[in-house]
PDB file of C-alpha atoms in Angstrom:
ATOM      1  CA  MET A   1      -5.532   9.467 -14.510  1.00 73.00           C
ATOM      2  CA  THR A   2      -2.883   6.651 -14.552  1.00 85.00           C
ATOM      3  CA  ARG A   3       0.404   5.867 -16.410  1.00 87.00           C
ATOM      4  CA  GLY A   4       2.082   2.468 -15.907  1.00 85.00           C
ATOM      5  CA  ALA A   5       4.956   0.430 -16.725  1.00 86.00           C
ATOM      6  CA  SER A   6       5.525  -3.342 -16.187  1.00 87.00           C
ATOM      7  CA  VAL A   7       7.900  -5.984 -17.484  1.00 86.00           C
ATOM      8  CA  ARG A   8       6.046  -6.012 -20.888  1.00 88.00           C
ATOM      9  CA  ASP A   9       6.998  -2.299 -21.382  1.00 88.00           C
ATOM     10  CA  PHE A  10      10.469  -2.475 -19.745  1.00 88.00           C
ATOM     11  CA  PRO A  11      11.666  -6.054 -20.141  1.00 91.00           C
ATOM     12  CA  ALA A  12      14.590  -5.727 -17.552  1.00 91.00           C
ATOM     13  CA  SER A  13      12.061  -4.812 -14.833  1.00 90.00           C
ATOM     14  CA  VAL A  14      11.170  -8.441 -14.019  1.00 91.00           C
ATOM     15  CA  GLY A  15      10.559  -7.636 -10.063  1.00 92.00           C
ATOM     16  CA  ILE A  16       9.025  -4.302 -10.141  1.00 94.00           C
ATOM     17  CA  ALA A  17       6.130  -2.571 -11.940  1.00 94.00           C
ATOM     18  CA  GLY A  18       5.147   1.034 -11.411  1.00 94.00           C
ATOM     19  CA  VAL A  19       2.130   3.355 -11.855  1.00 94.00           C
ATOM     20  CA  SER A  20       1.976   7.129 -11.516  1.00 96.00           C
ATOM     21  CA  MET A  21      -1.679   7.968 -10.336  1.00 96.00           C
ATOM     22  CA  ARG A  22      -3.540  11.248  -9.994  1.00 97.00           C
ATOM     23  CA  LEU A  23      -6.720  11.767  -8.053  1.00 97.00           C
ATOM     24  CA  ALA A  24      -8.924  14.866  -8.286  1.00 97.00           C
ATOM     25  CA  PRO A  25     -10.474  16.116  -4.989  1.00 96.00           C
ATOM     26  CA  GLY A  26     -13.120  13.481  -4.330  1.00 95.00           C
ATOM     27  CA  GLY A  27     -11.901  11.207  -6.811  1.00 96.00           C
ATOM     28  CA  MET A  28     -11.654   7.611  -5.745  1.00 95.00           C
ATOM     29  CA  ARG A  29      -9.844   4.358  -6.882  1.00 96.00           C
ATOM     30  CA  GLU A  30     -12.496   2.044  -5.995  1.00 95.00           C
ATOM     31  CA  LEU A  31     -12.133  -0.729  -3.484  1.00 95.00           C
ATOM     32  CA  HIS A  32     -10.040  -3.441  -5.156  1.00 95.00           C
ATOM     33  CA  TRP A  33      -7.555  -6.162  -4.422  1.00 93.00           C
ATOM     34  CA  HIS A  34      -4.170  -7.115  -6.012  1.00 93.00           C
ATOM     35  CA  VAL A  35      -4.017 -10.858  -6.345  1.00 89.00           C
ATOM     36  CA  ASN A  36      -0.136 -11.092  -7.382  1.00 91.00           C
ATOM     37  CA  ALA A  37       1.545  -8.117  -5.888  1.00 95.00           C
ATOM     38  CA  ALA A  38       2.021  -6.035  -2.889  1.00 96.00           C
ATOM     39  CA  GLU A  39       1.629  -2.127  -3.285  1.00 97.00           C
ATOM     40  CA  TRP A  40       4.018   0.517  -1.874  1.00 98.00           C
ATOM     41  CA  ALA A  41       3.428   4.000  -2.559  1.00 98.00           C
ATOM     42  CA  TYR A  42       5.252   7.420  -2.228  1.00 98.00           C
ATOM     43  CA  VAL A  43       2.844  10.750  -2.279  1.00 98.00           C
ATOM     44  CA  LEU A  44       4.513  13.374  -4.454  1.00 98.00           C
ATOM     45  CA  SER A  45       1.851  16.286  -3.896  1.00 98.00           C
ATOM     46  CA  GLY A  46      -1.716  16.585  -2.528  1.00 97.00           C
ATOM     47  CA  HIS A  47      -3.487  14.727   0.131  1.00 96.00           C
ATOM     48  CA  CYS A  48      -5.555  11.446   0.069  1.00 96.00           C
ATOM     49  CA  ARG A  49      -7.209   9.075   2.314  1.00 93.00           C
ATOM     50  CA  THR A  50      -6.948   5.228   2.087  1.00 95.00           C
ATOM     51  CA  THR A  51      -9.197   2.672   3.597  1.00 94.00           C
ATOM     52  CA  ILE A  52      -7.690  -0.926   3.932  1.00 96.00           C
ATOM     53  CA  ILE A  53      -9.527  -4.132   4.642  1.00 95.00           C
ATOM     54  CA  HIS A  54      -7.680  -6.911   6.212  1.00 95.00           C
ATOM     55  CA  PRO A  55      -8.553 -10.565   5.501  1.00 92.00           C
ATOM     56  CA  ASP A  56      -9.708 -11.020   8.928  1.00 93.00           C
ATOM     57  CA  GLY A  57     -12.174  -7.937   8.351  1.00 92.00           C
ATOM     58  CA  ALA A  58     -10.245  -5.470  10.521  1.00 93.00           C
ATOM     59  CA  THR A  59     -10.352  -1.992   8.778  1.00 91.00           C
ATOM     60  CA  TYR A  60      -7.720   0.883   8.879  1.00 91.00           C
ATOM     61  CA  ILE A  61      -8.144   4.583   7.680  1.00 91.00           C
ATOM     62  CA  ASP A  62      -5.176   6.819   7.025  1.00 92.00           C
ATOM     63  CA  THR A  63      -4.714  10.236   5.668  1.00 92.00           C
ATOM     64  CA  PHE A  64      -1.499  11.043   3.410  1.00 95.00           C
ATOM     65  CA  GLY A  65       0.380  13.981   2.266  1.00 96.00           C
ATOM     66  CA  PRO A  66       3.432  14.891   0.363  1.00 97.00           C
ATOM     67  CA  GLY A  67       6.478  12.397   1.512  1.00 97.00           C
ATOM     68  CA  ASP A  68       4.244   9.960   2.987  1.00 97.00           C
ATOM     69  CA  THR A  69       4.476   6.191   2.118  1.00 98.00           C
ATOM     70  CA  TRP A  70       2.076   3.409   2.348  1.00 98.00           C
ATOM     71  CA  TYR A  71       2.107  -0.428   2.068  1.00 98.00           C
ATOM     72  CA  PHE A  72      -0.600  -2.848   1.439  1.00 97.00           C
ATOM     73  CA  PRO A  73       0.321  -6.510   1.382  1.00 96.00           C
ATOM     74  CA  LYS A  74      -0.918  -8.684  -1.570  1.00 94.00           C
ATOM     75  CA  GLY A  75      -4.761  -9.631  -1.276  1.00 93.00           C
ATOM     76  CA  TYR A  76      -5.676  -6.903   1.182  1.00 96.00           C
ATOM     77  CA  GLY A  77      -8.534  -4.897  -0.189  1.00 96.00           C
ATOM     78  CA  HIS A  78      -8.171  -1.043  -0.481  1.00 96.00           C
ATOM     79  CA  SER A  79      -9.290   2.151  -1.755  1.00 96.00           C
ATOM     80  CA  ILE A  80      -7.767   5.545  -2.304  1.00 96.00           C
ATOM     81  CA  GLN A  81      -9.641   8.862  -2.386  1.00 95.00           C
ATOM     82  CA  GLY A  82      -8.301  12.418  -3.140  1.00 96.00           C
ATOM     83  CA  ILE A  83      -9.189  14.683  -0.154  1.00 93.00           C
ATOM     84  CA  GLY A  84      -8.308  18.215  -1.665  1.00 91.00           C
ATOM     85  CA  PRO A  85      -8.069  20.949  -1.824  1.00 93.00           C
ATOM     86  CA  ASP A  86      -5.669  20.101  -4.903  1.00 95.00           C
ATOM     87  CA  GLU A  87      -5.092  17.038  -7.066  1.00 97.00           C
ATOM     88  CA  CYS A  88      -3.216  14.219  -5.312  1.00 98.00           C
ATOM     89  CA  HIS A  89      -0.341  12.748  -7.226  1.00 98.00           C
ATOM     90  CA  PHE A  90       1.324   9.464  -6.050  1.00 98.00           C
ATOM     91  CA  ILE A  91       3.746   6.769  -7.184  1.00 97.00           C
ATOM     92  CA  LEU A  92       2.735   3.071  -6.778  1.00 96.00           C
ATOM     93  CA  ILE A  93       5.382   0.480  -6.974  1.00 96.00           C
ATOM     94  CA  PHE A  94       4.354  -3.312  -7.153  1.00 96.00           C
ATOM     95  CA  ASP A  95       6.721  -6.212  -6.171  1.00 95.00           C
ATOM     96  CA  ASN A  96       5.795  -8.129  -9.315  1.00 94.00           C
ATOM     97  CA  GLY A  97       7.132  -6.953 -12.697  1.00 93.00           C
ATOM     98  CA  ASP A  98       4.249  -8.636 -14.392  1.00 91.00           C
ATOM     99  CA  PHE A  99       1.548  -6.651 -12.485  1.00 90.00           C
ATOM    100  CA  SER A 100      -0.965  -4.408 -14.318  1.00 82.00           C
ATOM    101  CA  GLU A 101      -3.205  -1.833 -12.681  1.00 76.00           C
ATOM    102  CA  ASP A 102      -5.877  -2.773 -15.022  1.00 71.00           C
ATOM    103  CA  HIS A 103      -6.068  -6.344 -13.990  1.00 74.00           C
ATOM    104  CA  THR A 104      -7.143  -5.866 -10.452  1.00 86.00           C
ATOM    105  CA  PHE A 105     -10.207  -7.368  -8.895  1.00 88.00           C
ATOM    106  CA  SER A 106     -12.500  -4.453  -8.177  1.00 92.00           C
ATOM    107  CA  VAL A 107     -15.698  -4.444  -5.873  1.00 92.00           C
ATOM    108  CA  THR A 108     -18.020  -2.967  -8.725  1.00 93.00           C
ATOM    109  CA  ASP A 109     -16.873  -6.010 -11.119  1.00 91.00           C
ATOM    110  CA  PHE A 110     -17.621  -8.365  -8.211  1.00 88.00           C
ATOM    111  CA  ILE A 111     -21.144  -6.730  -7.442  1.00 91.00           C
ATOM    112  CA  ALA A 112     -22.045  -6.685 -11.083  1.00 90.00           C
ATOM    113  CA  SER A 113     -21.413 -10.488 -11.377  1.00 91.00           C
ATOM    114  CA  VAL A 114     -23.459 -11.451  -8.492  1.00 91.00           C
ATOM    115  CA  PRO A 115     -27.467 -12.146  -8.558  1.00 94.00           C
ATOM    116  CA  PRO A 116     -29.060  -8.920  -7.358  1.00 93.00           C
ATOM    117  CA  GLU A 117     -30.710 -10.722  -4.412  1.00 94.00           C
ATOM    118  CA  ILE A 118     -27.441 -11.638  -3.044  1.00 94.00           C
ATOM    119  CA  VAL A 119     -26.181  -8.096  -3.407  1.00 92.00           C
ATOM    120  CA  ALA A 120     -29.090  -6.671  -1.703  1.00 94.00           C
ATOM    121  CA  GLN A 121     -29.020  -9.324   1.269  1.00 94.00           C
ATOM    122  CA  ASN A 122     -25.225  -8.702   1.749  1.00 90.00           C
ATOM    123  CA  LEU A 123     -25.096  -4.847   1.560  1.00 89.00           C
ATOM    124  CA  GLY A 124     -28.680  -4.461   3.456  1.00 92.00           C
ATOM    125  CA  ILE A 125     -30.261  -2.523   0.417  1.00 93.00           C
ATOM    126  CA  SER A 126     -33.319  -2.841  -1.547  1.00 94.00           C
ATOM    127  CA  LEU A 127     -33.359  -4.393  -5.127  1.00 93.00           C
ATOM    128  CA  GLU A 128     -34.303  -0.867  -6.389  1.00 94.00           C
ATOM    129  CA  GLU A 129     -31.004   0.434  -4.986  1.00 94.00           C
ATOM    130  CA  VAL A 130     -29.094  -2.387  -6.402  1.00 92.00           C
ATOM    131  CA  ASP A 131     -30.353  -1.670  -9.741  1.00 93.00           C
ATOM    132  CA  ARG A 132     -28.753   1.717  -9.502  1.00 92.00           C
ATOM    133  CA  LEU A 133     -25.304   0.360  -8.942  1.00 90.00           C
ATOM    134  CA  PRO A 134     -22.703   0.119 -11.686  1.00 89.00           C
ATOM    135  CA  LYS A 135     -23.199  -2.512 -14.198  1.00 89.00           C
ATOM    136  CA  LYS A 136     -19.505  -3.129 -14.789  1.00 90.00           C
ATOM    137  CA  GLU A 137     -16.365  -2.315 -13.195  1.00 88.00           C
ATOM    138  CA  ALA A 138     -15.952   1.404 -12.381  1.00 88.00           C
ATOM    139  CA  HIS A 139     -12.258   1.721 -11.651  1.00 88.00           C
ATOM    140  CA  PHE A 140     -12.602   5.237 -10.791  1.00 91.00           C
ATOM    141  CA  VAL A 141     -15.436   7.231  -9.432  1.00 91.00           C
ATOM    142  CA  LEU A 142     -16.003  10.702  -8.492  1.00 93.00           C
ATOM    143  CA  GLY A 143     -17.699  11.704  -5.302  1.00 88.00           C
ATOM    144  CA  ASP A 144     -17.984  14.327  -2.579  1.00 87.00           C
ATOM    145  CA  VAL A 145     -14.679  15.513  -0.901  1.00 88.00           C
ATOM    146  CA  PRO A 146     -14.511  13.686   2.488  1.00 79.00           C
ATOM    147  CA  ASP A 147     -14.327  15.576   5.607  1.00 74.00           C
ATOM    148  CA  ASP A 148     -14.410  14.991   9.375  1.00 70.00           C
ATOM    149  CA  HIS A 149     -18.234  14.306   9.121  1.00 71.00           C
ATOM    150  CA  SER A 150     -17.872  11.698   6.361  1.00 70.00           C
ATOM    151  CA  ALA A 151     -19.100   8.073   7.279  1.00 63.00           C
ATOM    152  CA  ILE A 152     -15.472   6.804   6.858  1.00 62.00           C
ATOM    153  CA  SER A 153     -13.826   9.416   9.014  1.00 63.00           C
ATOM    154  CA  ALA A 154     -12.218   7.963  12.316  1.00 64.00           C
ATOM    155  CA  THR A 155     -11.233   9.971  15.161  1.00 66.00           C
ATOM    156  CA  ARG A 156      -7.896   8.663  16.765  1.00 68.00           C
ATOM    157  CA  ALA A 157      -7.555   8.592  20.665  1.00 73.00           C
ATOM    158  CA  TYR A 158      -4.165  10.212  20.298  1.00 72.00           C
ATOM    159  CA  PRO A 159      -2.044  11.553  17.520  1.00 73.00           C
ATOM    160  CA  GLU A 160       0.173   9.202  15.530  1.00 75.00           C
ATOM    161  CA  LEU A 161       3.186   9.893  13.297  1.00 77.00           C
ATOM    162  CA  THR A 162       3.210   6.489  11.977  1.00 83.00           C
ATOM    163  CA  SER A 163       0.565   3.742  11.640  1.00 90.00           C
ATOM    164  CA  MET A 164       0.467   0.115  10.482  1.00 95.00           C
ATOM    165  CA  HIS A 165       0.148   1.325   6.875  1.00 96.00           C
ATOM    166  CA  ARG A 166       1.717   4.704   6.775  1.00 96.00           C
ATOM    167  CA  TYR A 167       5.188   5.809   7.080  1.00 97.00           C
ATOM    168  CA  PRO A 168       6.150   9.589   6.934  1.00 96.00           C
ATOM    169  CA  LEU A 169       9.493   9.432   5.030  1.00 96.00           C
ATOM    170  CA  ALA A 170       9.638  13.119   4.363  1.00 95.00           C
ATOM    171  CA  ALA A 171       9.594  13.477   8.179  1.00 94.00           C
ATOM    172  CA  GLN A 172      12.846  11.351   8.669  1.00 94.00           C
ATOM    173  CA  GLN A 173      15.998  13.105   9.329  1.00 93.00           C
ATOM    174  CA  PRO A 174      18.149  12.697   6.018  1.00 92.00           C
ATOM    175  CA  ARG A 175      21.408  10.960   5.649  1.00 90.00           C
ATOM    176  CA  ARG A 176      23.948  13.602   4.328  1.00 87.00           C
ATOM    177  CA  ALA A 177      25.678  12.357   1.249  1.00 76.00           C
ATOM    178  CA  PRO A 178      29.279  13.528   0.927  1.00 77.00           C
ATOM    179  CA  GLY A 179      28.748  14.079  -2.815  1.00 73.00           C
ATOM    180  CA  GLY A 180      26.110  16.879  -2.237  1.00 81.00           C
ATOM    181  CA  GLY A 181      22.771  15.474  -1.485  1.00 88.00           C
ATOM    182  CA  THR A 182      20.485  13.893   0.999  1.00 90.00           C
ATOM    183  CA  GLN A 183      19.000  10.449   1.349  1.00 92.00           C
ATOM    184  CA  ARG A 184      16.067   9.073   3.240  1.00 95.00           C
ATOM    185  CA  ILE A 185      15.172   5.314   3.206  1.00 96.00           C
ATOM    186  CA  VAL A 186      12.602   3.307   4.780  1.00 96.00           C
ATOM    187  CA  THR A 187      12.987  -0.671   5.252  1.00 97.00           C
ATOM    188  CA  ALA A 188      10.871  -3.155   7.116  1.00 97.00           C
ATOM    189  CA  THR A 189      12.985  -2.020  10.102  1.00 96.00           C
ATOM    190  CA  GLU A 190      11.376   1.327  10.230  1.00 95.00           C
ATOM    191  CA  PHE A 191       8.120   0.288   8.484  1.00 96.00           C
ATOM    192  CA  PRO A 192       7.366  -3.418   9.662  1.00 96.00           C
ATOM    193  CA  ILE A 193       4.667  -4.305   7.336  1.00 96.00           C
ATOM    194  CA  SER A 194       6.744  -3.439   4.131  1.00 97.00           C
ATOM    195  CA  THR A 195       8.297  -6.838   4.078  1.00 96.00           C
ATOM    196  CA  THR A 196       8.763  -6.945   0.408  1.00 96.00           C
ATOM    197  CA  THR A 197       9.786  -3.419  -0.571  1.00 96.00           C
ATOM    198  CA  THR A 198      12.329  -0.931   0.421  1.00 96.00           C
ATOM    199  CA  GLY A 199      11.974   2.839  -0.782  1.00 96.00           C
ATOM    200  CA  SER A 200      14.473   5.603  -0.877  1.00 94.00           C
ATOM    201  CA  VAL A 201      14.357   9.387  -1.808  1.00 93.00           C
ATOM    202  CA  LEU A 202      17.588  10.683  -2.937  1.00 89.00           C
ATOM    203  CA  GLU A 203      17.878  14.467  -3.328  1.00 89.00           C
ATOM    204  CA  LEU A 204      20.998  15.884  -5.178  1.00 85.00           C
ATOM    205  CA  GLN A 205      22.286  19.542  -5.049  1.00 81.00           C
ATOM    206  CA  PRO A 206      23.289  21.232  -8.365  1.00 82.00           C
ATOM    207  CA  ALA A 207      26.398  19.412  -9.478  1.00 70.00           C
ATOM    208  CA  GLY A 208      25.883  16.758  -6.747  1.00 65.00           C
ATOM    209  CA  ARG A 209      26.416  13.059  -7.482  1.00 67.00           C
ATOM    210  CA  THR A 210      26.150   9.523  -6.034  1.00 66.00           C
ATOM    211  CA  ALA A 211      29.204   7.315  -5.511  1.00 62.00           C
TER     212      ALA A 211
END
């Protein structure tokens, strides 16, 4: 489920568009690309797994929980799947106010537009299997909840708090604000790949205020 706002809904927001997205366990936002915007995300609740494909063919898989952020540069293919046990809710921020989640380039839309023989050759499957693939863009699909035995599961050689596309913002020591609150902030200094977006979480105590 998604709710979004762009410059068409909020004319003052010429540089930023946003989407609230929820994925059930096993629910997946299929592999897709954003042509005109990079994507920054903040996970509010639940857990999900992302797979991103770089233009050079390299792939990266990360798992996210509450308080984690990710950043996918413009043009990098990626998918997102809820891994349970509960619904995953996250906020997506795009660095282009004219962005729309409904106008992305999806892998099922591409496959449905390509001759079956070409699809079979490239995916290494039979024509009968190609015929069972979606005939139009799927956008969201519901599959099995992934686990350590899933085909996309990748064992890391050593534990990592951060990765190229993941920054654990909630784990950051907060700055104490004199007005009665805390602030955590992530910039390209802490998260080098996030070149176009800075994120901040501000928590105010009762009667707290910002200067």
